[in-house]
Amino acid sequence: MEIRDSFVKLCSRPGDHSDGIQAYNGGKGLLFHHNTVDQRDAKDITAPIFLVDTKSRDVVVTDNLVMGGTYSIQVRNAGGKQVVRGNKLVDKSWVYGPVDSECGRTEWAGNELVIIDENYRVTSIVGPLACAGES
């Protein structure tokens, strides 16, 4: 399955746990590429990228612009490969932390913390976005 070039501005109702993308009961070969996911205005949230299903296999998350969430990027538990590369995360837009992932087995490279303008254009790069979570 491929999800590309999408814009998602999330909302929620009380008691929801709004997510940008979330996988249940797996699947093989998920590519989430070049999407913008804005969860900053949703009140009841989990994550813009919430891919933690043990039944998923080969998860690739590349070149996305992400903001909001409890932890903004959560990728772990998938069989096969897990790739998180070239994503941009709006600095300080999260509640608990930028990332909660399985760092020891995820190909993590080229991800950055950024500042954007009101039109979602990156205006500056704060620095690299390190993986955090399980080793």
PDB file of C-alpha atoms in Angstrom, residues 4 6 10 16 19 31 33 41-42 45-46 58 61 82 84 94 100 103-104 107-108 116 119 126 131 133-134:
ATOM      1  CA  ARG A   4       1.663   9.730  -1.207  1.00  0.00           C
ATOM      2  CA  SER A   6      -1.556  13.867   0.848  1.00  0.00           C
ATOM      3  CA  LEU A  10      -6.606  16.331  11.952  1.00  0.00           C
ATOM      4  CA  ASP A  16     -11.076  10.045  20.473  1.00  0.00           C
ATOM      5  CA  ASP A  19      -4.039   9.751  14.370  1.00  0.00           C
ATOM      6  CA  LEU A  31       4.987   3.346   1.969  1.00  0.00           C
ATOM      7  CA  HIS A  33       5.747   9.227   1.391  1.00  0.00           C
ATOM      8  CA  ASP A  41      -5.320  21.676  16.611  1.00  0.00           C
ATOM      9  CA  ALA A  42      -6.760  18.271  17.584  1.00  0.00           C
ATOM     10  CA  ILE A  45      -4.652  12.684  20.133  1.00  0.00           C
ATOM     11  CA  THR A  46      -2.122   9.933  19.724  1.00  0.00           C
ATOM     12  CA  ASP A  58       8.137  -3.579   5.743  1.00  0.00           C
ATOM     13  CA  VAL A  61       8.070   6.518   6.153  1.00  0.00           C
ATOM     14  CA  GLN A  82      11.385  -0.249   9.255  1.00  0.00           C
ATOM     15  CA  VAL A  84      12.144   6.488   8.732  1.00  0.00           C
ATOM     16  CA  TRP A  94       4.410  17.611  20.333  1.00  0.00           C
ATOM     17  CA  ASP A 100       8.906   7.136  20.378  1.00  0.00           C
ATOM     18  CA  CYS A 103      15.628   2.757  17.216  1.00  0.00           C
ATOM     19  CA  GLY A 104      17.778  -0.364  17.339  1.00  0.00           C
ATOM     20  CA  GLU A 107      16.844   2.654   9.473  1.00  0.00           C
ATOM     21  CA  TRP A 108      16.731   6.242  10.748  1.00  0.00           C
ATOM     22  CA  ILE A 116       7.367  26.411   9.161  1.00  0.00           C
ATOM     23  CA  ASN A 119       1.558  27.943   4.438  1.00  0.00           C
ATOM     24  CA  VAL A 126      16.493  23.704  13.830  1.00  0.00           C
ATOM     25  CA  CYS A 131      15.522   8.587  17.081  1.00  0.00           C
ATOM     26  CA  GLY A 133      12.533   5.181  22.338  1.00  0.00           C
ATOM     27  CA  GLU A 134      13.415   1.513  22.468  1.00  0.00           C
TER      28      GLU A 134
END
